[in-house]
Every structure is written in C-alpha cells, then in structure tokens.
mmCIF file of C-alpha atoms in Angstrom:
data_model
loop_
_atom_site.group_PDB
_atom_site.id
_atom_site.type_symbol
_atom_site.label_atom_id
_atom_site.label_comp_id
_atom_site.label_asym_id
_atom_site.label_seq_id
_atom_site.Cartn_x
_atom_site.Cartn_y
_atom_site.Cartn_z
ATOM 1 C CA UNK H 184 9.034 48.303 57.230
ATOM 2 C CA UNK H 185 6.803 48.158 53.995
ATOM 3 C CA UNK H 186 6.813 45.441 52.109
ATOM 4 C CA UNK H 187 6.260 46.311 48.459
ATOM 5 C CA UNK H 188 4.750 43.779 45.960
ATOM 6 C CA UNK H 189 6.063 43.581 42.823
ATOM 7 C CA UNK H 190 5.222 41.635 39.588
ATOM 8 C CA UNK H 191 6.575 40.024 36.777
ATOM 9 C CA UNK H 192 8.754 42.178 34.346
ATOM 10 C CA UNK H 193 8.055 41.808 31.062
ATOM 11 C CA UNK H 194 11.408 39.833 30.080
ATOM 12 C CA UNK H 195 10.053 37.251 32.507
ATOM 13 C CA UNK H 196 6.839 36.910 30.960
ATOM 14 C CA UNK H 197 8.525 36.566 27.570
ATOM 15 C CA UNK H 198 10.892 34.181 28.773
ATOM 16 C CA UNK H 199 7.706 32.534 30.398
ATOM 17 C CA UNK H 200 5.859 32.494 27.445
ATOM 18 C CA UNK H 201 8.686 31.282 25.236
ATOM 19 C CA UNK H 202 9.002 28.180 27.801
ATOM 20 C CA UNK H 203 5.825 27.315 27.579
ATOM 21 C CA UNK H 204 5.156 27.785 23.632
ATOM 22 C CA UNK H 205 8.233 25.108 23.206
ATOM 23 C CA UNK H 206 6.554 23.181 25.808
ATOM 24 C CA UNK H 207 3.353 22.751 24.045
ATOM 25 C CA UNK H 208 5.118 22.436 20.779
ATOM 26 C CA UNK H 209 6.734 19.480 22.266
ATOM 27 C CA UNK H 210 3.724 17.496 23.808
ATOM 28 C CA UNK H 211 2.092 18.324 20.104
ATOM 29 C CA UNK H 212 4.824 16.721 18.172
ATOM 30 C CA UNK H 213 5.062 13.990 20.493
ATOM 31 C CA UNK H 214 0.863 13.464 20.326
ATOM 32 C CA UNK H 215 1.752 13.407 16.502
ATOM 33 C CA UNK H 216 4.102 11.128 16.784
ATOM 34 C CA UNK H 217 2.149 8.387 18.479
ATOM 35 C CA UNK H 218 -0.777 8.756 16.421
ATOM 36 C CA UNK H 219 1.302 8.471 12.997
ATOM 37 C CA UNK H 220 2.897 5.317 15.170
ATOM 38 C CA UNK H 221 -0.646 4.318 16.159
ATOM 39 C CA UNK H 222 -2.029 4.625 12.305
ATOM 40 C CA UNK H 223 0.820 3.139 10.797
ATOM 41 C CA UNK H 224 0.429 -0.179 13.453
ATOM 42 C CA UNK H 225 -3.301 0.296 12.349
ATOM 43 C CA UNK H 226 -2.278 -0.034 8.902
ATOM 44 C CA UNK H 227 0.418 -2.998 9.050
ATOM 45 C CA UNK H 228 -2.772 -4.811 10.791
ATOM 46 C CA UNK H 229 -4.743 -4.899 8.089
ATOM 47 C CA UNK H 230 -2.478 -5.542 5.572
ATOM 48 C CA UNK H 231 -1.664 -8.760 7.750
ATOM 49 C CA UNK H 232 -5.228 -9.668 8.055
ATOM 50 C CA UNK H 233 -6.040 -9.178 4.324
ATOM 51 C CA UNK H 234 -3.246 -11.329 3.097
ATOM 52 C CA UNK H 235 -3.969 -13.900 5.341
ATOM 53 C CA UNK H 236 -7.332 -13.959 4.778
ATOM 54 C CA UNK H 237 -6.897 -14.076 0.804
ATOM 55 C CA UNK H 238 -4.348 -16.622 0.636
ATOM 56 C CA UNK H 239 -6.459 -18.844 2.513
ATOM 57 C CA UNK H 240 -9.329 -18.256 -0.137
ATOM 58 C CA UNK H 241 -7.177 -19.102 -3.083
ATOM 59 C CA UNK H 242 -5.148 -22.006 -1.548
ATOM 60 C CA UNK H 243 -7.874 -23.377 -0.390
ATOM 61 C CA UNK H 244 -9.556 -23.376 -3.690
ATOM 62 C CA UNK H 245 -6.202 -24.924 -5.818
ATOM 63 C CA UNK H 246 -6.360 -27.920 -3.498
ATOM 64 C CA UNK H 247 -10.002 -28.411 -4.468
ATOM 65 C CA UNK H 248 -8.893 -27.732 -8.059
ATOM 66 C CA UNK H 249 -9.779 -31.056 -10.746
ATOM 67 C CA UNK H 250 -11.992 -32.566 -7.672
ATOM 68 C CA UNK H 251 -14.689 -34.884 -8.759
ATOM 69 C CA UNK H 252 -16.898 -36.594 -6.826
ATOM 70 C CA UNK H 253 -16.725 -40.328 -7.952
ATOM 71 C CA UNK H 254 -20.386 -41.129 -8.364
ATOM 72 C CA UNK H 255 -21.130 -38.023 -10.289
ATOM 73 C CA UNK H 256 -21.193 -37.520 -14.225
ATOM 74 C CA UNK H 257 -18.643 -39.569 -16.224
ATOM 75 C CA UNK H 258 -16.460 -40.108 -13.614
ATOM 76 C CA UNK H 259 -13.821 -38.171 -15.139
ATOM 77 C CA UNK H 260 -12.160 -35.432 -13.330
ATOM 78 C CA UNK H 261 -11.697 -32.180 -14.798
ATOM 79 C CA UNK H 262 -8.509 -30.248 -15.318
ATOM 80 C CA UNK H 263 -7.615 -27.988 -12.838
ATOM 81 C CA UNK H 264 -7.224 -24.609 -14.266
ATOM 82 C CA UNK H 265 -10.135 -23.372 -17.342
ATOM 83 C CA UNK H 266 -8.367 -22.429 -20.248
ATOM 84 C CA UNK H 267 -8.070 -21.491 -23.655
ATOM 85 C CA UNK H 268 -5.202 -20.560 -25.904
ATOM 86 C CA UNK H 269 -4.469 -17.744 -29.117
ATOM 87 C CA UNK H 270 -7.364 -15.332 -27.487
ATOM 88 C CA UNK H 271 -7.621 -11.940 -26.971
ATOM 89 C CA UNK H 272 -9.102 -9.844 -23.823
ATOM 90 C CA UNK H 273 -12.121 -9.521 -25.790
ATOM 91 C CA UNK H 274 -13.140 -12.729 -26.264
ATOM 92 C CA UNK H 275 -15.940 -14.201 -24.504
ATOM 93 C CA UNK H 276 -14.320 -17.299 -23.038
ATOM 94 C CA UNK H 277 -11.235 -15.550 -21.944
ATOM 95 C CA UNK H 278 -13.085 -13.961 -18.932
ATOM 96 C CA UNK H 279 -12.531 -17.129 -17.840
ATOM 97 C CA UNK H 280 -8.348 -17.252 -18.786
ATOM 98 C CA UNK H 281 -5.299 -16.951 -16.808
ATOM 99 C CA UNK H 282 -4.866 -13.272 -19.118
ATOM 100 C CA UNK H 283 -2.189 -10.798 -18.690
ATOM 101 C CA UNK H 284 -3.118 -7.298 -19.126
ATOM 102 C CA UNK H 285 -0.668 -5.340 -21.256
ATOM 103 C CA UNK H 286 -0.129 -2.576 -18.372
ATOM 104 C CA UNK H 287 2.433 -3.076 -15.152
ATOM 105 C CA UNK H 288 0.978 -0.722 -12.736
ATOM 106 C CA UNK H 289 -0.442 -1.283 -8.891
ATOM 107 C CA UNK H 290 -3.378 -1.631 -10.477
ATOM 108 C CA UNK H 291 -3.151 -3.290 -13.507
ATOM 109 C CA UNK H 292 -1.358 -6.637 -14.658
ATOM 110 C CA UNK H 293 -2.697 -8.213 -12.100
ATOM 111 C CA UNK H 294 -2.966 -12.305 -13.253
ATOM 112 C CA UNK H 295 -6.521 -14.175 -13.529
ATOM 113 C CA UNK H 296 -6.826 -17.605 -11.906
ATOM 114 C CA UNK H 297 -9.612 -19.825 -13.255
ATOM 115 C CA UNK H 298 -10.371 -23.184 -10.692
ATOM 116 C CA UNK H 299 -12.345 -25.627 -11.477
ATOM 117 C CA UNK H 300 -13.670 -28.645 -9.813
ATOM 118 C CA UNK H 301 -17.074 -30.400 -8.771
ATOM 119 C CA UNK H 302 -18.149 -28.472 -5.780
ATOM 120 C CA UNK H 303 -19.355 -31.052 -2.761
ATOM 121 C CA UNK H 304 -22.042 -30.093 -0.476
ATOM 122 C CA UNK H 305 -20.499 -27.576 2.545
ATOM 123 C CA UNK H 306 -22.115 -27.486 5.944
ATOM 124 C CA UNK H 307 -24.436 -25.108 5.279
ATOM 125 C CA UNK H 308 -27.294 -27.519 4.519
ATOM 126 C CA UNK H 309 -25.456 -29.863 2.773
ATOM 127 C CA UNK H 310 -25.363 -27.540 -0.367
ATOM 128 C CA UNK H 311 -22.804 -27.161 -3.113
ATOM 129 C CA UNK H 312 -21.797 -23.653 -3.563
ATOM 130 C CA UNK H 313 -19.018 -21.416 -6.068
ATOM 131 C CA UNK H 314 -17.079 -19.132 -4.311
ATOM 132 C CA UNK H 315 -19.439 -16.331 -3.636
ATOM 133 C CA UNK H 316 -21.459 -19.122 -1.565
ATOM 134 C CA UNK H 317 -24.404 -19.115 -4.425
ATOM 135 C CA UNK H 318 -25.996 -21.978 -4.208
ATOM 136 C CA UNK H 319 -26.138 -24.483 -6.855
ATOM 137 C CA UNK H 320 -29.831 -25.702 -7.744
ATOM 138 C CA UNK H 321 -30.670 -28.742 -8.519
ATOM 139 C CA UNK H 322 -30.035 -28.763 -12.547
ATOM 140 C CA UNK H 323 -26.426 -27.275 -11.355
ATOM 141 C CA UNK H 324 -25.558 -30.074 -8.915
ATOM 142 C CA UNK H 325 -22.550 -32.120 -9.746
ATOM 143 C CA UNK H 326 -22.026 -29.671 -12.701
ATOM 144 C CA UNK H 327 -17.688 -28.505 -12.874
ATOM 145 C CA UNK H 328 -18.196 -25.248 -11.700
ATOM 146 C CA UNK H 329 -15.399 -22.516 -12.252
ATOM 147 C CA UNK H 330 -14.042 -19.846 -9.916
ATOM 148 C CA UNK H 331 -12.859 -16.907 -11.648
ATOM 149 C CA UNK H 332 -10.831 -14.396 -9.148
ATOM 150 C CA UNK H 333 -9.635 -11.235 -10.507
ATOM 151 C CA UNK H 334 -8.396 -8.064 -9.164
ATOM 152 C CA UNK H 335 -10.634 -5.139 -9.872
ATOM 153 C CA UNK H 336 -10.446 -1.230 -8.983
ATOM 154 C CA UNK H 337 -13.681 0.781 -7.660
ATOM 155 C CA UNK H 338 -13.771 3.704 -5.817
ATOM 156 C CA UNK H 339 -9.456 3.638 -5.618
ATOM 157 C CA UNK H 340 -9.967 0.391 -3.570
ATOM 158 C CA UNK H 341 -8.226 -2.656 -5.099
ATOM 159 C CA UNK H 342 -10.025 -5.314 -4.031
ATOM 160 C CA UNK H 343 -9.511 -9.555 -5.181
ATOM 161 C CA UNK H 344 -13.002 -10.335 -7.012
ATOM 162 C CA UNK H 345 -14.623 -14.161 -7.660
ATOM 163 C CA UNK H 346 -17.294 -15.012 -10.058
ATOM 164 C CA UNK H 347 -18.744 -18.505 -10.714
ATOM 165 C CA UNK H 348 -19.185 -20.148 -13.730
ATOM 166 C CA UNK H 349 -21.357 -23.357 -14.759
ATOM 167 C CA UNK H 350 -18.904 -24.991 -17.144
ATOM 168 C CA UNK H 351 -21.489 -27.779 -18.152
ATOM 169 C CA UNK H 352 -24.074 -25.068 -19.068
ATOM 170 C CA UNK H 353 -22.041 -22.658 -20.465
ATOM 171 C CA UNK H 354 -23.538 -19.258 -18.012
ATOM 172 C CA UNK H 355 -22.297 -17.386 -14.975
ATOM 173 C CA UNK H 356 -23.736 -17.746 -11.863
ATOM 174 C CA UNK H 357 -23.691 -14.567 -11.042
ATOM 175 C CA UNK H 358 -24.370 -11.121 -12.538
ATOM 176 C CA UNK H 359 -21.340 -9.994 -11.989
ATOM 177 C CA UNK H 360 -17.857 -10.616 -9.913
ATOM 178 C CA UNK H 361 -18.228 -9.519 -6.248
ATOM 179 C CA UNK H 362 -15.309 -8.168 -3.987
ATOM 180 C CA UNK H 363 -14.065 -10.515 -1.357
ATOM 181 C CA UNK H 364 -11.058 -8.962 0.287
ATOM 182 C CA UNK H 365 -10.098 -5.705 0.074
ATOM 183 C CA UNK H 366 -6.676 -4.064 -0.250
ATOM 184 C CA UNK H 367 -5.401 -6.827 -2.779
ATOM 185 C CA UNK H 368 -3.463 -4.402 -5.439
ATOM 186 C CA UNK H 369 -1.763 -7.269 -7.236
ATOM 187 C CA UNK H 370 -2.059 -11.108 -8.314
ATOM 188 C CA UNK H 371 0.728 -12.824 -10.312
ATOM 189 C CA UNK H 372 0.452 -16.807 -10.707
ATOM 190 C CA UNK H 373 3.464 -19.273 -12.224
ATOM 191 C CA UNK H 374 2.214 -22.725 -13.440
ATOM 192 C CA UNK H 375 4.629 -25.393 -12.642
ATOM 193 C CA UNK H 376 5.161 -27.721 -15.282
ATOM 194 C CA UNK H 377 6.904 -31.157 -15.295
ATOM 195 C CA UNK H 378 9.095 -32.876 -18.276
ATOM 196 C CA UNK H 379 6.693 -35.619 -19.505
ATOM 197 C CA UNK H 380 10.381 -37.523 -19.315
ATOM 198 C CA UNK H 381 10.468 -37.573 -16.073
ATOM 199 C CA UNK H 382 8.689 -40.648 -14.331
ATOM 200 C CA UNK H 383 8.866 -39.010 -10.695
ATOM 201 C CA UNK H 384 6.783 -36.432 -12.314
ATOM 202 C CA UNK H 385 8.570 -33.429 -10.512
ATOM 203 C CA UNK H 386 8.265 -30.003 -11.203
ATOM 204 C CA UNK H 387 11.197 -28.573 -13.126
ATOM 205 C CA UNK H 388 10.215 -25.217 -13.905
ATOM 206 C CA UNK H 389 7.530 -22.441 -13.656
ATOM 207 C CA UNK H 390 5.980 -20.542 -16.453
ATOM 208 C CA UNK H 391 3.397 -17.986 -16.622
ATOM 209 C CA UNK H 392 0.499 -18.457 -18.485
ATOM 210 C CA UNK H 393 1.387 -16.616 -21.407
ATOM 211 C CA UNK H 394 4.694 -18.765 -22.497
ATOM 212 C CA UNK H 395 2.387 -22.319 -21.871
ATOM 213 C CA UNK H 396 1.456 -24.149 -24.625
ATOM 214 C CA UNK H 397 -1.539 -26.306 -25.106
ATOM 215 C CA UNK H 398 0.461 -29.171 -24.817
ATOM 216 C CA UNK H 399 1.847 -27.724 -21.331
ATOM 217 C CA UNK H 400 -1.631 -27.846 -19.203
ATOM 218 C CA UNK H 401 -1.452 -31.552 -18.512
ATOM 219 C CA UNK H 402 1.456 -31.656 -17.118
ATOM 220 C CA UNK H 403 0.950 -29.130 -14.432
ATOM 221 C CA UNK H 404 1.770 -30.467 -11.105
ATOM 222 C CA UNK H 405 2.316 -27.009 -8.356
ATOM 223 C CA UNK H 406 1.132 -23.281 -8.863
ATOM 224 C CA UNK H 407 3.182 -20.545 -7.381
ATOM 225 C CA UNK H 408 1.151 -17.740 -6.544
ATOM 226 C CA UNK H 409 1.758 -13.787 -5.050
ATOM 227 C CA UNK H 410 -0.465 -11.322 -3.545
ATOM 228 C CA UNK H 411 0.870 -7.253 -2.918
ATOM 229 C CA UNK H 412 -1.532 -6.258 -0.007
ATOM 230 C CA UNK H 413 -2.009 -2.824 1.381
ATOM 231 C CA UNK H 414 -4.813 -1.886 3.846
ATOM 232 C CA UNK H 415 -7.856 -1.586 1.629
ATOM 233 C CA UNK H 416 -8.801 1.816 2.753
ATOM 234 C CA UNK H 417 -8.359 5.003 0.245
ATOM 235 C CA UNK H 418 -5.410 5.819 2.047
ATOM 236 C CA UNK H 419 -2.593 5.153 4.274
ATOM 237 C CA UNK H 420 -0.257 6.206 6.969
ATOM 238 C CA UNK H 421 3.376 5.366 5.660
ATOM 239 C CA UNK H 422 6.067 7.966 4.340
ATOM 240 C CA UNK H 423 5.203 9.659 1.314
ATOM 241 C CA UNK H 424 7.716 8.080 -0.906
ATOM 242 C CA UNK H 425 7.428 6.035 -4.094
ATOM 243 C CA UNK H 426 8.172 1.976 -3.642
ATOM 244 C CA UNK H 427 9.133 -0.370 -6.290
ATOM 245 C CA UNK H 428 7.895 -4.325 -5.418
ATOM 246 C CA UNK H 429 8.333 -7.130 -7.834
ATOM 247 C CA UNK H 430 6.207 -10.282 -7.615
ATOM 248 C CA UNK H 431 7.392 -13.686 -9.326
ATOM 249 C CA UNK H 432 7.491 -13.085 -12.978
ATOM 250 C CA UNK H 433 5.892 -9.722 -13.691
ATOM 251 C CA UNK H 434 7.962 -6.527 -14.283
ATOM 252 C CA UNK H 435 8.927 -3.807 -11.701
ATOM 253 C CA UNK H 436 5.795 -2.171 -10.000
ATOM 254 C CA UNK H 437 6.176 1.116 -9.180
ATOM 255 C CA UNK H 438 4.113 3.735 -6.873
ATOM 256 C CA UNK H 439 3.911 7.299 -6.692
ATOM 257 C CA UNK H 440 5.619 9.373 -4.742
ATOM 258 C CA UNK H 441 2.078 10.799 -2.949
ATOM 259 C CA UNK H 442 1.235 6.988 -2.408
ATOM 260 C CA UNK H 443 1.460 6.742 1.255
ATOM 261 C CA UNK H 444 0.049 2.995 1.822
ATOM 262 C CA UNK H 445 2.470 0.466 3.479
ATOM 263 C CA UNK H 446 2.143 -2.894 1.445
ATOM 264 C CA UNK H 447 3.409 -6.138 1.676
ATOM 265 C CA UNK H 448 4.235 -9.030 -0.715
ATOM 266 C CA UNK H 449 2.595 -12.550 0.260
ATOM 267 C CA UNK H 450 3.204 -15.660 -1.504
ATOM 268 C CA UNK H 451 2.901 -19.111 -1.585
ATOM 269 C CA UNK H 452 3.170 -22.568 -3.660
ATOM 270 C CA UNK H 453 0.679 -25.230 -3.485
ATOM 271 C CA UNK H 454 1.177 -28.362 -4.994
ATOM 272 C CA UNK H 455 -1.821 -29.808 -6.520
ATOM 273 C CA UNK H 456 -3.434 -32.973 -5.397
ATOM 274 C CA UNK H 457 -6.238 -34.338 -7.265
ATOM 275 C CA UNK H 458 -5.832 -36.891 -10.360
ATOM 276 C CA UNK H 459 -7.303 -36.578 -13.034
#
C-alpha cells in the first residue's frame, strides 16, 4: 500500500497564520503593558524622591530661620523671613520677597520663600555656607545671610532654585540662582500669624504673604508650606488627561490634556523655633 504525503491546505495555513498573528499581538500588548507599568513605577519613584528630598531642604532651612549665634554681632537675632512691603516684581529688593506672580499655571505662581539666619560653621571644615554650599569668607562670617528659593523653568524642567544673599553687605553671593531639585512645578507658603492678645502665643490663622501687613511679621509663629512634584524629566508616563491640583491658598492649577506627568502634592507645617 502507498502511503501518500500530503501537506497543509491553504485554510490551515490561514487559520495557522491567523493563530499566530493574535498570538504575537498578544505577547506585544502584554510587553506594552509592563513597560507603561514599569515607566509609570519609574515615574512615581522619582516624584517620591524629589519631594522628599526638597522638603527636607526647606524645612530644614525654616528651623534655622532668625538663628544667631550669641557671640556674634549685636547679639540680636534677625527675623525669620526677608521682607518688604507696597513693591512691585521689579523692584530690586523684592527678589528677595515672598512675591506672588499674577499667573496660576504649573509653572507660574509659584510662592518665593526668603530665610534668613546667621549661618554656623557645617562639617565641611568648619565653614559657614548659604544654601548653594558657597562659602562665606572671612569679611562674610557671622554676616545674616538670606536664602532665596524660587521655582524657575529651563529647558520645560521645573526645577526649585536657591540663591544667597549677604544681608549686612547688601550683594548676592552668587551670580545667579542654581537648580537644586528637579521636578518641583509648584511652591505655595501660608505664614501663620498669632493675635498679639493672646499670651499662649498660638497660631490662629494662616495668611499668605500678600494679605500680611507690616505689622503682621512679628508675630509669625508656624509656616505652612506645599510642593506639586512630578518627575523632573521632559516627560512622563501617566494617561494623557488634564489634572486639576490645588495647593493651600492659591487658585485651581490646571494641566493640559497632552500633559502626561504623574504629580503629587507634598506639604508640611513647621513651627518656628528661634527667638528673636
């Protein structure tokens, strides 16, 4: 008996094909899958080690905030916060205010936060430093030097900036701010203010800079502060949708719907501790 070979027809091979084109299809969308999963992890990562790492900056700095060492100039501590009142943008000394910019955007309205205190030596050397670690010389020493931090834009990175000023002298100690974290979109701060009636001196509300009066700055005992974070890179991994987040005070901030970075909203209130 012969035993004649036969191959596939060509409904089995389409059938065969088919199979297999759903197949790969599959393992694509599921390789898809995971990296989107993997990327979006990535991102959330990030955004959890930028806060972090930029709240620790700024609360450490408000509990240095109206520090003097006792043997240095008059022996009388500074106030915390540098500030001045009825300015605009443009003035000169309000690069070193607690200013508002007129804008609500991811970008823009962002609060400024001016500390100041008398910096004491670190353990690098023993040297007093600002916040960029510049190194005060020895006409600076035991000068009130005054942290400026800002949020700035370059290259579509938000970033939270510090710059250093010599309050005694009058001049920056540094060409320009520098970036320390990236991925900080937003900065709003609340001042909080007790009644100079009230002998416990508890705080019994928080203001933003704008509504504080001269009269006001004394009497400021806490400072609330909030951070939006995303991942500092160009872009992100989340859904392409648009997000609304609201931070203490400041009006509704909104994104686009093409903005695909996953943020998160960080905040804190530190209650501050030198006399002055």
């Amino acid at each position: 008996m012969i035993d004649y070979q036969r191959g596939f027809s060509l409904i089995e091979l389409m059938i065969a094909m088919t199979l297999g084109l759903l197949l790969t299809a599959g393992a694509m969308q599921f390789m898809a899958s995971t990296r989107q999963t993997f990327e979006l992890n990535n991102d959330i990562s990030r955004i959890q080690e930028n806060g972090r790492i930029a709240m620790d900056i700024l609360v450490k700095d408000l509990r240095m905030a109206g520090y003097r060492q006792t043997l240095n100039g008059d022996d009388t501590a500074p106030h915390y916060f540098d500030f001045q009142t009825n300015c605009s943008r443009d003035h000169p000394t309000c690069t070193l205010n607690q200013y508002i910019d007129s804008t609500d955007s991811i970008t823009h309205g962002s609060d400024r936060l001016s500390i100041q205190y008398d910096p004491p030596a670190d353990d690098l050397g023993g040297e007093a430093r600002d916040c960029l670690g510049k190194k005060l010389d020895a006409t600076e020493r035991h000068s009130i030097i005054v942290n400026v931090y800002t949020i700035d834009t370059v290259n579509g990175i938000n970033s939270l900036y510090c710059r250093g000023y010599n309050k005694n002298k009058g001049t920056w100690l540094e060409r320009g701010a520098q970036p320390l974290i990236d991925g900080i979109d937003n900065m709003q701060v609340l001042y909080g203010v007790t009644d100079t009636s009230d002998s416990t001196g508890s705080v019994n509300q928080y203001m933003p800079q704008s509504a504080l009066e001269e009269s006001d700055w004394p009497y400021i005992k806490s400072v609330s502060i909030a951070l939006l974070v995303s991942n500092g890179l160009q872009r992100g991994f989340a859904k392409a949708q648009a997000r609304k987040y609201r931070l203490l005070d400041s009006a509704e901030l909104e994104t686009a719907d093409t903005d695909r970075q996953a943020r998160r909203i960080y905040s804190t209130t530190v209650q501050l501790k030198n006399s002055r």
